[in-house]
Coordinates of C-alpha atoms in Angstrom, one line a residue:
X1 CA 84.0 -36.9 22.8
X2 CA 81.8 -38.0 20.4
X3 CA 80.3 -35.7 18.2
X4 CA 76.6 -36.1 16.2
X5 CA 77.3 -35.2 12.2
X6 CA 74.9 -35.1 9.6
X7 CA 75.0 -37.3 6.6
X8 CA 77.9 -36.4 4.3
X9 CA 75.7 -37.2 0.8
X10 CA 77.1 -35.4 -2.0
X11 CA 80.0 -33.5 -1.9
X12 CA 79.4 -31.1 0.0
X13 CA 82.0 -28.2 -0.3
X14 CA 80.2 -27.8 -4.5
X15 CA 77.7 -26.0 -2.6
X16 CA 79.5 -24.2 0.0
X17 CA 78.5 -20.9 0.6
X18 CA 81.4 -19.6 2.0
X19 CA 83.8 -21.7 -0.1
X20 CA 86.0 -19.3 -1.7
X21 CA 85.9 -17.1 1.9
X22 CA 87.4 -20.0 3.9
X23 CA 90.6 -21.4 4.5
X24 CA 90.0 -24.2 2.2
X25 CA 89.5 -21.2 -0.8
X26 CA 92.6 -22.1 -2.3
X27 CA 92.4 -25.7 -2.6
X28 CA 92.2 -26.9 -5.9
X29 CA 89.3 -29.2 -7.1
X30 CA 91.4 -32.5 -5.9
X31 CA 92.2 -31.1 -3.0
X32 CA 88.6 -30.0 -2.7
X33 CA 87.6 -33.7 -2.5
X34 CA 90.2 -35.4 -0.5
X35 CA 88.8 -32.9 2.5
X36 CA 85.2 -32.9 1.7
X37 CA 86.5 -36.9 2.3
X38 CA 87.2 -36.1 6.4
X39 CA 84.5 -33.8 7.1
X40 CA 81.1 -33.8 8.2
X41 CA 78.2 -30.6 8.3
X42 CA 76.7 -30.4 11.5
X43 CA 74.0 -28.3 12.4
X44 CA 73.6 -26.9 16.1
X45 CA 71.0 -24.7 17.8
X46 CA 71.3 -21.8 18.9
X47 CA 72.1 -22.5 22.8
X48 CA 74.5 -25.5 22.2
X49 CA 78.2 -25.5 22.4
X50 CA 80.7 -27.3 19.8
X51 CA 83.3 -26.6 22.0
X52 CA 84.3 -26.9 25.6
X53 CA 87.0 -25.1 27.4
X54 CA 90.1 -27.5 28.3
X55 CA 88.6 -30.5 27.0
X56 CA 90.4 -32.2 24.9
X57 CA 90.7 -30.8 21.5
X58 CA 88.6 -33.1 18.9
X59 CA 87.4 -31.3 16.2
X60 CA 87.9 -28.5 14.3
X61 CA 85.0 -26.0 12.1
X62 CA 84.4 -24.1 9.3
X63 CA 81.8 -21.7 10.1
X64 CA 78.8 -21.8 7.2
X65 CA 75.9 -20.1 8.7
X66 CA 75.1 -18.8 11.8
X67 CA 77.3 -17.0 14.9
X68 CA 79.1 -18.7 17.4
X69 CA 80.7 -17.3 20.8
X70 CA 84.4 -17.6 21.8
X71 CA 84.5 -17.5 25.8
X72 CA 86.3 -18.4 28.7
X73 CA 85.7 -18.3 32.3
X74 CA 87.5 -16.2 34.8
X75 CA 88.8 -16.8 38.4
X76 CA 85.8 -16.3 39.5
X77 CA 83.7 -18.4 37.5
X78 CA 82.0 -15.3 35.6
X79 CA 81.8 -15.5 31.6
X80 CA 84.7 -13.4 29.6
X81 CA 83.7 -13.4 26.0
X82 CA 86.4 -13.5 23.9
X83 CA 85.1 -12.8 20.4
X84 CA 82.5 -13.9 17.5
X85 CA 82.6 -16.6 14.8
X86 CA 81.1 -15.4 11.6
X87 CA 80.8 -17.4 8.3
X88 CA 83.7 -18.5 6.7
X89 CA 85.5 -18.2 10.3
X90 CA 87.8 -21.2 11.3
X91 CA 87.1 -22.5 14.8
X92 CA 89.5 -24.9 16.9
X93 CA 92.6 -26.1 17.7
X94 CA 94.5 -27.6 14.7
X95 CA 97.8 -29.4 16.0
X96 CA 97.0 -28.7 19.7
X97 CA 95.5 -31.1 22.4
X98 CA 93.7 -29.2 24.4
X99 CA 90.3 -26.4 23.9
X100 CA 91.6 -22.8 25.4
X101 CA 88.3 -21.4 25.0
X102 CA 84.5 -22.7 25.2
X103 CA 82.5 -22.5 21.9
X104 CA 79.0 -21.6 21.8
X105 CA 75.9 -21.1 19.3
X106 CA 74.0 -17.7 19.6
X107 CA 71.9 -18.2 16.8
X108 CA 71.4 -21.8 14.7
X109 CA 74.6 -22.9 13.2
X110 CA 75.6 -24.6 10.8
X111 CA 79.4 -26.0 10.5
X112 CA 81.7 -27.6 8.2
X113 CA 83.1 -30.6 11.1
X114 CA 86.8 -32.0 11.2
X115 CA 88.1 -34.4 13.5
X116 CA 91.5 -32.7 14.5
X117 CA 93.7 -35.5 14.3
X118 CA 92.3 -35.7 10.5
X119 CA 92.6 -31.9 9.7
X120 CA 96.2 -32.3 11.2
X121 CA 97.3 -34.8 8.8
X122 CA 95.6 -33.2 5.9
X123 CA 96.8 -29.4 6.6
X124 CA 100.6 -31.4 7.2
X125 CA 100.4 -32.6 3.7
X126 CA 99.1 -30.1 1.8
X127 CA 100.9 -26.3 2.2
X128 CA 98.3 -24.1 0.8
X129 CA 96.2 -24.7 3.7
X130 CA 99.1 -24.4 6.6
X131 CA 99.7 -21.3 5.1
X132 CA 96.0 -20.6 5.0
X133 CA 95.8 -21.0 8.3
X134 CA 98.9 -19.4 9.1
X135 CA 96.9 -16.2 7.9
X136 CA 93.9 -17.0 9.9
X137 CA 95.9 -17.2 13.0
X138 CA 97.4 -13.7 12.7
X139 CA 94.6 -12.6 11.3
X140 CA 92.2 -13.7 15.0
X141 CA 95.5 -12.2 16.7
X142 CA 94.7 -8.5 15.3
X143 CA 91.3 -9.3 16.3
X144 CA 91.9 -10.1 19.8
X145 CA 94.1 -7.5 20.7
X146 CA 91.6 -5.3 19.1
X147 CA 88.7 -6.7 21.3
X148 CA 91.0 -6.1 24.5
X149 CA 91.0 -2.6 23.7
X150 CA 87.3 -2.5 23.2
X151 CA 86.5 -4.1 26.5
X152 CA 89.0 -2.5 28.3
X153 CA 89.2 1.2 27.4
X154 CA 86.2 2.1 24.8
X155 CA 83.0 3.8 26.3
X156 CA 80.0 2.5 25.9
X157 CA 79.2 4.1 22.7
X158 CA 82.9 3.7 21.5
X159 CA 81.9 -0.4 21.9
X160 CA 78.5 -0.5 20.1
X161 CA 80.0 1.8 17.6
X162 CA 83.0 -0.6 16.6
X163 CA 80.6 -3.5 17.4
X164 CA 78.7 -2.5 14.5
X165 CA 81.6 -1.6 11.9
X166 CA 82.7 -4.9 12.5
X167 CA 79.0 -6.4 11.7
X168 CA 78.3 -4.7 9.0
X169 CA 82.1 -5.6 7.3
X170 CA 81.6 -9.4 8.1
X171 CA 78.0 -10.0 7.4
X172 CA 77.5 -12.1 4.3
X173 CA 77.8 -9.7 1.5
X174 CA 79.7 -10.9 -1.6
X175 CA 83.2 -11.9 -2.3
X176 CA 85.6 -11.3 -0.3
X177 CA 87.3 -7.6 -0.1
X178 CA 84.1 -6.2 -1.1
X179 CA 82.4 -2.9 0.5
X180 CA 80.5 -3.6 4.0
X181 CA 77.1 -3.3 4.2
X182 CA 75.1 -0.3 5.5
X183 CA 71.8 -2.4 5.8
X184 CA 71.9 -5.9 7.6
X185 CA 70.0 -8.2 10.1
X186 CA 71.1 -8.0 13.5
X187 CA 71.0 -11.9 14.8
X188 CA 71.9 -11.3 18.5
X189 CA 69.3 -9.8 21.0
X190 CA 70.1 -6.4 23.0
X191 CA 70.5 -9.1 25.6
X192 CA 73.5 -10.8 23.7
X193 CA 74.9 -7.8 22.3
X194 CA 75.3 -6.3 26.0
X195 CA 77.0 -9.6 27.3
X196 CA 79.1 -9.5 24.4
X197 CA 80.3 -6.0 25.0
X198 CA 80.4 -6.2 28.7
X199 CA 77.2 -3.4 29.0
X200 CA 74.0 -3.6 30.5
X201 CA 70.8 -4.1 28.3
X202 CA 69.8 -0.5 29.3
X203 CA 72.9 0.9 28.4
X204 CA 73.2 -1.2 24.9
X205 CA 69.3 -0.1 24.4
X206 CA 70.5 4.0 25.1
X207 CA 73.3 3.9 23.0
X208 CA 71.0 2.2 20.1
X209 CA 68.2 4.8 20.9
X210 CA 71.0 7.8 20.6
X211 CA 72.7 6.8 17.3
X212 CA 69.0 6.8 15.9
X213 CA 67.8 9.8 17.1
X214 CA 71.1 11.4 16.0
X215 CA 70.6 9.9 12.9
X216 CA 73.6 7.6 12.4
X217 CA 71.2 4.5 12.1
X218 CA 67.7 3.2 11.4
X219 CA 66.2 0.8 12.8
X220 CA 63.3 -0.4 11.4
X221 CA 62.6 -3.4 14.0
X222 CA 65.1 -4.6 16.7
X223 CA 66.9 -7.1 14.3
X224 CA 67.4 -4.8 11.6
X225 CA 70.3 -2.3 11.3
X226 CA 71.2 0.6 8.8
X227 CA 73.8 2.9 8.9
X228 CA 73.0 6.0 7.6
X229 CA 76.2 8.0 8.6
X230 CA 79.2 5.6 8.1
X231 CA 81.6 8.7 8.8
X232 CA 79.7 9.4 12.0
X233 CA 79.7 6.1 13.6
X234 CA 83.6 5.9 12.2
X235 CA 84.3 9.1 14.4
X236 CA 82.8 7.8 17.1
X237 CA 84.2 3.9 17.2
X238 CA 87.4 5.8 16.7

């Protein structure tokens, strides 16, 4: 399928924001170029999918701005959300034919683009990314198995709880291995946040309204989070 890419211009990957946080961090400056040489940036709205489940696998991403969602459909045709792309995530297939899971934009995107068959050949001859992505891999593994868990046995406020641990350790915030964040923007709706946790809006919108009045967060409009009991919300995501 063909894909629309913006202009490559300059290179690129110089002003990466999420450069030394993505799998291509430890690439050296040669390397650097030689894959700034197969890629594109592509920008998508929020709404449009890069990715469609079992289609054939074409490209691979670097996440640079925005939020995506991982999701799959079930038996019955409903919508199981599988996870969230962040920036510096790596989203795709690389050395596989086929998409196992749908990938969409919640808010606008922008992506660092790969044709797979490309990627393939470049992460075959140069080691520090397979092993890159090697960690990546397991690294999505923990992640899944922990969102299982969260979908499957946590309570409501057990979900928004974790939900927002995670945020506020992934937002961009510096380097990586760097503190989280008590203070951030919240780019998904109540809307999104309850189809991502498997809740209703009411219920997402109680628990919110709870953690506030307990005083675990602020909220000082509804895309603006801060934690102001880390330890509390800990306790209770644990």
């Amino acid at each position: 399928m063909d894909q629309p890419f913006l202009n490559r211009g300059t290179n690129f990957c110089d002003a990466c924001t999420v450069r030394n946080r993505a799998i291509c961090g430890d690439l050296d400056n040669e390397e650097i170029v030689a894959l700034n040489a197969i890629g594109q940036r592509r920008q998508l709205a929020a709404g449009e999918n890069l990715l469609w489940e079992g289609e054939e696998a074409v490209v691979v991403a670097n996440v640079v701005e925005g939020l995506l969602k991982l999701s799959t459909s079930t038996a019955e045709g409903k919508e199981q959300i599988l996870g969230l792309a962040f920036p510096a995530d790596f989203i795709g297939r690389p050395f596989g034919h086929s998409t196992p899971y749908s990938v969409e934009a919640l808010t606008d995107v922008l992506v660092c683009v790969f044709r797979r068959a490309d990627f393939d050949r470049f992460a075959r001859a140069h080691p520090n990314l397979e092993h890159k992505l090697l960690e990546r891999t397991l690294t999505e593994l923990d992640r899944t198995r922990k969102w299982m868990l969260l979908l499957g046995r946590m309570t409501a406020e057990q979900r928004v709880a974790t939900f927002l641990l995670d945020l506020s350790s992934r937002v961009p915030a510096g380097e990586p291995g760097g503190m989280p964040v008590d203070a951030f923007e919240l780019k998904l709706s109540r809307g999104q946040i309850a189809d991502v946790l498997g809740l209703t809006i009411e219920t997402v919108s109680r628990v919110f309204t709870k953690l506030k009045q307990a005083g675990v967060l602020s909220l000082p409009n509804r895309r603006e989070v801060a934690i102001e009991d880390r330890e509390a919300l800990v306790r209770l995501a644990s």
